Coordinates of C-alpha atoms in Angstrom, one line a residue:
X1 CA -29.3 -38.2 41.1
X2 CA -32.6 -36.3 41.4
X3 CA -34.0 -34.6 38.4
X4 CA -33.9 -31.3 40.3
X5 CA -30.2 -31.7 41.1
X6 CA -29.5 -32.7 37.4
X7 CA -31.2 -29.6 36.1
X8 CA -29.2 -27.5 38.6
X9 CA -25.9 -29.0 37.4
X10 CA -26.9 -28.5 33.7
X11 CA -27.8 -24.9 34.5
X12 CA -24.4 -24.4 36.2
X13 CA -22.6 -25.9 33.2
X14 CA -24.5 -23.6 30.8
X15 CA -23.7 -20.6 33.0
X16 CA -20.0 -21.6 33.1
X17 CA -19.9 -21.8 29.3
X18 CA -21.6 -18.5 29.0
X19 CA -19.2 -16.9 31.4
X20 CA -16.3 -18.4 29.5
X21 CA -17.6 -17.0 26.2
X22 CA -18.2 -13.6 27.7
X23 CA -14.7 -13.7 29.2
X24 CA -13.1 -14.7 25.9
X25 CA -15.0 -11.9 24.2
X26 CA -13.9 -9.4 26.8
X27 CA -10.3 -10.6 26.8
X28 CA -10.0 -10.2 23.0
X29 CA -9.9 -12.6 20.1
X30 CA -11.2 -10.2 17.3
X31 CA -10.4 -6.9 15.8
X32 CA -12.7 -4.3 17.2
X33 CA -14.2 -1.2 15.6
X34 CA -12.7 1.5 17.8
X35 CA -11.6 4.1 15.3
X36 CA -13.6 7.3 14.9
X37 CA -13.9 9.6 11.8
X38 CA -11.1 11.8 13.3
X39 CA -8.9 8.8 13.7
X40 CA -9.5 7.8 10.1
X41 CA -8.6 11.2 8.9
X42 CA -5.4 11.3 10.8
X43 CA -4.5 7.8 9.6
X44 CA -4.7 8.9 6.0
X45 CA -3.1 12.3 6.5
X46 CA -0.4 10.9 8.7
X47 CA 0.3 8.1 6.2
X48 CA 0.4 10.5 3.1
X49 CA 2.5 13.3 4.7
X50 CA 5.9 11.7 5.5
X51 CA 9.3 13.1 4.7
X52 CA 8.8 13.9 1.0
X53 CA 7.2 17.3 1.2
X54 CA 9.8 18.4 3.8
X55 CA 12.9 16.8 2.4
X56 CA 13.1 17.1 -1.4
X57 CA 10.1 18.1 -3.6
X58 CA 12.5 18.5 -6.5
X59 CA 11.3 15.7 -8.7
X60 CA 8.2 17.5 -10.0
X61 CA 10.2 20.7 -10.7
X62 CA 13.0 18.7 -12.3
X63 CA 10.7 17.0 -14.9
X64 CA 8.3 20.0 -15.5
X65 CA 11.0 22.6 -15.9
X66 CA 9.1 25.5 -14.4
X67 CA 7.5 26.6 -11.1
X68 CA 4.0 27.2 -12.4
X69 CA 4.0 23.8 -14.3
X70 CA 5.1 22.0 -11.2
X71 CA 2.3 23.6 -9.1
X72 CA -0.2 22.4 -11.8
X73 CA 1.2 18.8 -11.4
X74 CA 0.9 19.0 -7.6
X75 CA -2.8 20.0 -7.9
X76 CA -3.4 17.4 -10.7
X77 CA -1.8 14.6 -8.6
X78 CA -4.0 15.5 -5.7
X79 CA -7.1 15.4 -7.9
X80 CA -6.0 12.1 -9.4
X81 CA -5.6 10.7 -5.9
X82 CA -9.1 11.9 -5.0
X83 CA -10.6 10.1 -8.0
X84 CA -8.8 6.9 -6.9
X85 CA -9.9 7.4 -3.3
X86 CA -13.5 7.9 -4.5
X87 CA -13.4 4.6 -6.4
X88 CA -11.9 2.9 -3.2
X89 CA -14.9 4.3 -1.2
X90 CA -17.3 2.1 -3.2
X91 CA -14.9 -0.9 -3.0
X92 CA -14.3 -0.4 0.8
X93 CA -18.0 -0.2 1.7
X94 CA -18.9 -3.1 -0.6
X95 CA -16.1 -5.5 0.5
X96 CA -15.6 -4.6 4.2
X97 CA -12.5 -6.7 4.8
X98 CA -9.1 -5.6 6.1
X99 CA -6.5 -5.7 3.3
X100 CA -8.0 -3.2 0.9
X101 CA -6.9 -3.8 -2.7
X102 CA -5.7 -7.3 -1.8
X103 CA -9.2 -8.2 -0.7
X104 CA -10.7 -6.5 -3.8
X105 CA -8.4 -8.4 -6.2
X106 CA -9.0 -11.7 -4.3
X107 CA -12.8 -11.2 -4.7
X108 CA -12.5 -10.2 -8.4
X109 CA -9.5 -12.0 -10.0
X110 CA -8.9 -14.9 -7.6
X111 CA -6.1 -16.1 -5.3
X112 CA -3.1 -16.0 -7.7
X113 CA -3.5 -12.4 -8.7
X114 CA -4.2 -11.4 -5.1
X115 CA -1.0 -13.3 -3.9
X116 CA 1.1 -11.4 -6.5
X117 CA -0.2 -8.1 -5.0
X118 CA 0.3 -9.4 -1.4
X119 CA 3.8 -10.6 -2.0
X120 CA 5.2 -7.4 -3.5
X121 CA 3.5 -5.2 -1.0
X122 CA 4.2 -7.3 2.2
X123 CA 7.8 -8.5 1.4
X124 CA 9.3 -5.4 -0.3
X125 CA 7.2 -2.2 -0.6
X126 CA 5.8 -1.8 2.9
X127 CA 8.7 -2.9 5.1
X128 CA 11.2 -1.2 2.8
X129 CA 9.3 2.1 2.9
X130 CA 9.0 1.9 6.7
X131 CA 12.8 1.4 7.0
X132 CA 13.4 4.5 4.7
X133 CA 11.1 6.7 6.7
X134 CA 12.6 5.5 10.0
X135 CA 16.0 6.4 8.6
X136 CA 14.8 9.8 7.7
X137 CA 13.4 10.2 11.2
X138 CA 16.7 9.4 12.8
X139 CA 18.7 11.6 10.4
X140 CA 16.6 14.7 11.4
X141 CA 16.7 13.9 15.1
X142 CA 20.5 13.6 15.0
X143 CA 21.0 16.6 12.7
X144 CA 21.1 19.3 15.5
X145 CA 23.8 17.2 17.2
X146 CA 25.9 17.0 14.0
X147 CA 25.2 20.5 12.4
X148 CA 28.3 20.6 10.3
X149 CA 28.2 17.0 8.8
X150 CA 26.0 14.0 8.3
X151 CA 25.1 11.9 11.3
X152 CA 27.1 8.7 11.7
X153 CA 25.6 5.8 9.7
X154 CA 25.6 3.4 12.6
X155 CA 23.9 5.9 14.9
X156 CA 21.3 6.6 12.3
X157 CA 20.5 3.0 11.8
X158 CA 20.4 2.3 15.5
X159 CA 18.0 5.1 16.2
X160 CA 15.8 4.0 13.3
X161 CA 15.7 0.5 14.8
X162 CA 14.7 2.0 18.2
X163 CA 11.9 4.0 16.4
X164 CA 10.5 0.8 14.8
X165 CA 10.7 -1.2 18.0
X166 CA 9.0 1.5 20.1
X167 CA 6.1 1.8 17.6
X168 CA 5.9 -2.0 17.4
X169 CA 5.3 -2.1 21.2
X170 CA 2.7 0.7 20.9
X171 CA 0.8 -1.1 18.1
X172 CA 0.9 -4.5 20.0
X173 CA -0.2 -2.8 23.2
X174 CA -3.4 -1.0 22.0
X175 CA -5.1 0.2 18.9
X176 CA -6.2 3.2 20.9
X177 CA -2.6 4.0 21.8
X178 CA -1.5 3.6 18.1
X179 CA -4.3 5.9 16.9
X180 CA -3.4 8.5 19.6
X181 CA 0.2 8.4 18.4
X182 CA -1.1 8.9 14.8
X183 CA -3.3 11.7 15.9
X184 CA -0.7 13.8 17.8
X185 CA 2.1 13.4 15.3
X186 CA -0.3 14.2 12.5
X187 CA -1.1 17.5 14.3
X188 CA 2.7 18.1 14.7
X189 CA 3.4 17.7 11.0
X190 CA 0.4 19.8 10.0
X191 CA 1.6 22.6 12.4
X192 CA 5.0 22.6 10.7
X193 CA 3.4 22.8 7.3
X194 CA 1.1 25.6 8.4
X195 CA 4.1 27.6 9.8
X196 CA 5.8 27.2 6.4
X197 CA 2.5 28.2 4.6
X198 CA 2.1 31.2 6.9
X199 CA 5.6 32.4 6.1
X200 CA 4.9 31.9 2.4
X201 CA 1.8 34.0 2.6
X202 CA 3.8 36.7 4.4
X203 CA 6.3 36.6 1.6
X204 CA 3.5 36.9 -1.0
X205 CA 2.2 40.0 0.7
X206 CA 5.6 41.5 0.2
X207 CA 5.4 40.8 -3.5
X208 CA 7.8 37.9 -3.7
X209 CA 6.4 36.4 -6.9
X210 CA 9.3 36.6 -9.3
X211 CA 9.8 32.8 -9.5
X212 CA 6.2 32.0 -10.5
X213 CA 6.5 31.7 -14.3
X214 CA 6.1 29.1 -17.0
X215 CA 9.6 29.8 -18.3
X216 CA 11.5 26.6 -19.1
X217 CA 8.4 24.3 -19.1
X218 CA 9.2 21.1 -20.9
X219 CA 7.1 19.8 -23.8
X220 CA 8.5 16.2 -23.6
X221 CA 5.6 13.8 -22.8
X222 CA 7.9 11.3 -21.0
X223 CA 9.2 14.1 -18.7
X224 CA 5.7 15.2 -17.9
X225 CA 4.7 11.6 -17.0
X226 CA 7.7 11.3 -14.8
X227 CA 6.7 14.5 -13.0
X228 CA 3.3 13.0 -12.2
X229 CA 5.1 9.9 -11.0
X230 CA 7.0 12.0 -8.5
X231 CA 3.9 13.9 -7.5
X232 CA 1.8 10.7 -7.0
X233 CA 4.6 9.2 -4.9
X234 CA 4.2 12.1 -2.5
X235 CA 0.4 11.4 -2.3
X236 CA 0.9 7.7 -1.7
X237 CA -1.1 6.5 1.3
X238 CA -4.6 7.8 0.5
X239 CA -5.8 4.2 0.4
X240 CA -4.4 3.1 3.8
X241 CA -7.6 3.5 5.7
X242 CA -9.2 0.8 3.6
X243 CA -6.6 -1.6 5.0
X244 CA -8.1 -1.3 8.5
X245 CA -11.8 -0.8 7.6
X246 CA -12.9 -3.6 10.1
X247 CA -11.6 -1.4 12.9
X248 CA -13.5 1.8 11.7
X249 CA -16.7 2.7 13.3
X250 CA -19.7 3.0 10.9
X251 CA -17.5 2.5 7.8
X252 CA -20.3 3.3 5.3
X253 CA -20.6 6.8 6.7
X254 CA -17.0 7.4 7.9
X255 CA -14.8 5.9 5.1
X256 CA -15.9 8.2 2.3
X257 CA -15.9 11.2 4.6
X258 CA -12.4 10.5 5.9
X259 CA -11.1 10.0 2.4
X260 CA -12.7 13.2 1.0
X261 CA -11.6 15.4 3.9
X262 CA -8.0 14.1 4.1
X263 CA -7.3 14.1 0.4
X264 CA -8.7 17.6 0.0
X265 CA -6.7 18.8 3.0
X266 CA -3.4 17.2 1.8
X267 CA -3.8 18.6 -1.7
X268 CA -4.3 22.1 -0.3
X269 CA -1.4 21.8 2.1
X270 CA 1.0 20.4 -0.5
X271 CA 0.2 23.1 -3.0
X272 CA 0.5 26.0 -0.6
X273 CA 3.7 24.5 0.9
X274 CA 5.2 24.5 -2.6
X275 CA 4.0 28.0 -3.2
X276 CA 5.7 29.0 0.1
X277 CA 9.0 27.5 -0.9
X278 CA 9.1 29.4 -4.2
X279 CA 8.4 32.7 -2.6
X280 CA 11.8 32.5 -1.0
X281 CA 13.9 30.0 -3.0
X282 CA 14.6 30.1 -6.7
X283 CA 14.1 26.9 -8.9
X284 CA 17.9 26.5 -8.9
X285 CA 18.1 26.6 -5.1
X286 CA 15.2 24.1 -4.8
X287 CA 16.9 21.7 -7.3
X288 CA 20.2 22.0 -5.4
X289 CA 18.8 21.4 -1.9
X290 CA 18.7 18.0 -0.3
X291 CA 16.3 19.3 2.3
X292 CA 14.2 22.1 0.9
X293 CA 12.2 22.8 4.1
X294 CA 15.5 23.2 6.1
X295 CA 16.9 25.6 3.5
X296 CA 13.7 27.6 3.5
X297 CA 13.7 27.9 7.3
X298 CA 17.3 28.9 7.4
X299 CA 16.5 31.8 5.0
X300 CA 13.5 33.0 7.0
X301 CA 13.5 31.8 10.6
X302 CA 17.1 32.5 11.7
X303 CA 17.6 31.1 15.2
X304 CA 14.4 29.2 15.0
X305 CA 15.4 27.2 11.9
X306 CA 16.4 24.2 14.1
X307 CA 12.8 23.7 14.9
X308 CA 12.1 22.5 11.3
X309 CA 14.3 19.3 11.6
X310 CA 12.4 18.4 14.8
X311 CA 9.1 18.9 13.0
X312 CA 10.3 16.7 10.1
X313 CA 11.3 14.0 12.7
X314 CA 7.7 14.2 14.2
X315 CA 6.3 13.9 10.6
X316 CA 8.3 10.8 9.8
X317 CA 7.7 9.2 13.3
X318 CA 4.0 9.5 12.6
X319 CA 4.4 8.2 9.1
X320 CA 6.3 5.1 10.4
X321 CA 3.4 4.5 12.8
X322 CA 0.9 4.8 9.9
X323 CA 2.7 2.3 7.7
X324 CA 3.1 -0.1 10.6
X325 CA -0.6 0.2 11.6
X326 CA -1.9 -0.4 8.1
X327 CA 0.7 -2.9 6.9
X328 CA 0.1 -5.3 9.8
X329 CA -3.6 -5.5 8.8
X330 CA -2.5 -6.4 5.2
X331 CA -0.5 -9.3 6.7
X332 CA -3.5 -10.2 8.8
X333 CA -5.8 -10.2 5.8
X334 CA -3.4 -12.3 3.7
X335 CA -3.2 -14.9 6.5
X336 CA -7.0 -14.9 7.0
X337 CA -7.2 -16.0 3.3
X338 CA -4.6 -18.7 3.8
X339 CA -1.9 -17.0 1.7
X340 CA 0.3 -16.1 4.7
X341 CA 1.3 -18.2 7.7
X342 CA -1.7 -18.9 9.9
X343 CA 0.0 -17.4 13.0
X344 CA -0.5 -13.9 11.5
X345 CA -4.3 -14.3 12.0
X346 CA -3.8 -14.4 15.7
X347 CA -5.2 -11.5 17.8
X348 CA -3.9 -10.7 21.2
X349 CA -6.0 -10.3 24.4
X350 CA -5.8 -6.6 23.8
X351 CA -7.5 -6.9 20.4
X352 CA -4.4 -6.2 18.3
X353 CA -2.9 -8.4 15.6
X354 CA 0.4 -8.6 17.5
X355 CA 2.0 -11.4 15.4
X356 CA 1.3 -9.4 12.2
X357 CA 2.7 -6.2 13.7
X358 CA 5.9 -8.0 14.8
X359 CA 6.3 -9.6 11.3
X360 CA 6.2 -6.2 9.6
X361 CA 8.7 -4.8 12.2
X362 CA 11.1 -7.7 11.7
X363 CA 11.1 -7.3 7.9
X364 CA 11.7 -3.5 8.3
X365 CA 14.6 -4.1 10.7
X366 CA 16.1 -6.5 8.1
X367 CA 16.0 -3.8 5.4
X368 CA 17.9 -1.5 7.7
X369 CA 20.9 -3.7 7.0
X370 CA 20.7 -3.0 3.2
X371 CA 22.9 -0.2 2.0
X372 CA 20.8 1.0 -0.9
X373 CA 17.2 0.4 -0.1
X374 CA 16.1 3.5 -2.1
X375 CA 16.9 1.5 -5.3
X376 CA 14.4 -1.1 -4.2
X377 CA 11.6 1.4 -3.9
X378 CA 12.5 2.7 -7.4
X379 CA 12.3 -0.9 -8.7
X380 CA 8.8 -1.6 -7.4
X381 CA 7.3 1.9 -7.5
X382 CA 5.7 1.2 -10.9
X383 CA 4.3 -2.1 -9.5
X384 CA 2.6 -0.2 -6.6
X385 CA 0.7 2.0 -9.0
X386 CA 0.0 -0.9 -11.4
X387 CA -1.6 -2.9 -8.5
X388 CA -3.7 0.1 -7.4
X389 CA -4.9 0.4 -11.0
X390 CA -5.8 -3.3 -10.9
X391 CA -7.8 -2.7 -7.7
X392 CA -9.7 0.1 -9.3
X393 CA -10.3 -2.2 -12.3
X394 CA -12.2 -4.4 -9.8
X395 CA -14.9 -1.9 -9.6
X396 CA -16.3 -2.1 -13.2
X397 CA -15.5 -5.9 -13.3
X398 CA -17.6 -6.5 -10.2
X399 CA -20.4 -4.3 -11.6
X400 CA -20.6 -6.8 -14.4
X401 CA -19.9 -10.2 -12.6
X402 CA -21.6 -9.5 -9.3
X403 CA -24.3 -6.8 -9.9
X404 CA -26.3 -7.9 -6.8
X405 CA -23.6 -7.0 -4.3
X406 CA -24.7 -4.4 -1.8
X407 CA -23.2 -1.0 -2.8
X408 CA -23.9 1.7 -0.2
X409 CA -21.8 4.0 -2.4
X410 CA -22.1 3.7 -6.2
X411 CA -19.5 5.5 -8.3
X412 CA -20.1 6.7 -11.8
X413 CA -18.1 4.4 -14.1
X414 CA -16.6 7.4 -15.8
X415 CA -14.3 7.9 -12.8
X416 CA -12.7 4.4 -12.6
X417 CA -12.3 4.3 -16.4
X418 CA -10.4 7.7 -16.4
X419 CA -8.3 6.5 -13.4
X420 CA -7.3 3.3 -15.1
X421 CA -6.3 5.0 -18.4
X422 CA -4.2 7.6 -16.5
X423 CA -2.6 4.8 -14.4
X424 CA -1.6 3.0 -17.5
X425 CA 0.0 6.1 -18.9
X426 CA 1.7 6.9 -15.6
X427 CA 3.2 3.4 -15.4
X428 CA 4.0 3.0 -19.1
X429 CA 6.1 6.2 -19.6
X430 CA 8.5 5.7 -16.7
X431 CA 8.8 2.1 -17.7
X432 CA 9.8 3.2 -21.2
X433 CA 12.2 5.8 -19.9
X434 CA 13.9 3.4 -17.4
X435 CA 13.7 -0.2 -18.9
X436 CA 16.5 -1.5 -16.6
X437 CA 14.7 -0.6 -13.4
X438 CA 11.4 -1.8 -14.8
X439 CA 13.0 -5.2 -15.7
X440 CA 14.4 -5.7 -12.2
X441 CA 11.0 -4.7 -10.7
X442 CA 9.3 -7.3 -12.9
X443 CA 11.7 -10.0 -11.8
X444 CA 11.1 -9.1 -8.2
X445 CA 7.3 -9.5 -8.8
X446 CA 7.8 -12.8 -10.6
X447 CA 9.5 -14.3 -7.5
X448 CA 6.0 -14.6 -6.2
X449 CA 5.3 -17.3 -8.8
X450 CA 7.5 -20.1 -7.4
X451 CA 6.5 -19.2 -3.8
X452 CA 2.9 -19.6 -4.8
X453 CA 3.4 -22.9 -6.6
X454 CA 5.6 -24.5 -3.9
X455 CA 3.7 -23.3 -0.8
X456 CA 0.1 -22.5 -1.8
X457 CA -1.1 -24.3 -5.0
X458 CA -2.7 -27.6 -3.8
X459 CA -1.4 -29.6 -6.8
X460 CA 2.2 -28.5 -6.6
X461 CA 2.9 -27.5 -3.0
X462 CA 5.5 -29.2 -0.9
X463 CA 4.3 -31.6 1.7
X464 CA 5.5 -32.1 5.3
X465 CA 5.6 -28.4 6.3
X466 CA 2.5 -28.7 8.5
X467 CA 4.4 -29.8 11.6
X468 CA 6.9 -26.9 11.4
X469 CA 4.2 -24.3 10.8
X470 CA 2.0 -25.7 13.7
X471 CA 4.9 -25.6 16.1
X472 CA 5.8 -22.0 15.1
X473 CA 2.2 -21.0 15.5
X474 CA 2.0 -22.4 19.0
X475 CA 5.2 -20.7 19.9
X476 CA 4.0 -17.3 18.6
X477 CA 0.7 -17.8 20.5
X478 CA 2.5 -18.3 23.7
X479 CA 4.9 -15.4 23.2
X480 CA 2.1 -12.9 22.3
X481 CA -0.8 -14.4 24.2
X482 CA -2.8 -14.5 21.0
X483 CA -5.7 -16.6 19.8
X484 CA -7.6 -17.0 16.5
X485 CA -10.2 -14.3 16.0
X486 CA -13.9 -15.2 16.5
X487 CA -16.1 -15.5 13.4
X488 CA -18.5 -12.5 13.3

């Protein structure tokens, strides 16, 4: 073979390799940063505003005892969430990995603590929450068909399953499609809330302020703590954008902006929505209503009252999408660290973590078969806030242990210290008031210990599982057309 011909063939080979690399990059194989600032805002707002503000904001009123005190708790819960979100802005721009608090705890406290957080969030909190919101969606879609009674349980569960499956397809198909769903349904829920707020402002202009008093305000510290617990539950979701930070354009600039804008917007909307409710409904009526927004609309909107259940359905549909979008990235992050099955790190040719999306959906569908999944959320609610507090604790610890890490945003340590102290109080008082539920929640968390020892700890893990996991991984790759993401 002539030297010239040999060089030509080598050149052809290099060109073929380059074409293959370009084709692989084009076809997928990594999560891509496609989300804008507006997408980030709608992810947070859409994840926070679910069914709670529409269905039953009675918990805060029940434990505070008066309308004015409950409004103070709503505002304080929003400010508390903003402080936590501000701390997460430093963590998110410092540790730019999907998984949010899981990634921060892994970096700070090591694999065992991170797995505890991952286990309780992935196996119970996220899929269970998604199942509950999907059930709420189906209940309100079916409510106009069954105006005089509750919708049949089987129909409700079937429609909830259809909701989860449809959104699973959307999230597997395209991140752009998933964010568009999040955008439009966030607009729908905000429109519904603005209609309620506008009606409330009209009522205020008519002098309907008789319910705004401090009469009946409780002085019991435990009750006040429980009221904050209810309020903070309604704001849950402010940290969800951190779970998908790898897919956010210019995260150093857009993450803190998205968090600040969305948390401020939600706090204002929540507060004025509650004000609107109390311009028309008495505290007794609010406490006795299973769906405050529907009761409010029936009093004011007459024939148009049926529109509110449809807006609630839109709200919860968007919330299911937000939980699925962010939860799948938590599974993906756990698998990337070797603490979840390797198949969950696979990314489809459309640059979506399809196996992780499907895993979240399957777990949520399993929870639809449980009769009392609300009890599960009560059991692990305190663990959720405890783990968020642990994530915020990472901030001062990393300042001490890794002072040289790049910090595009540097938070005054006053804010994480205050947040950690308040979190301890918020977790401790409900635990003291409900020791049985707290005990069950602790047992559920501790189930992570044998799983970690038997499957992950090198010294104690079971052998012979590699063949099974490899076969399952190959099967999932074929079914979802997925490959391992490229190293950036």
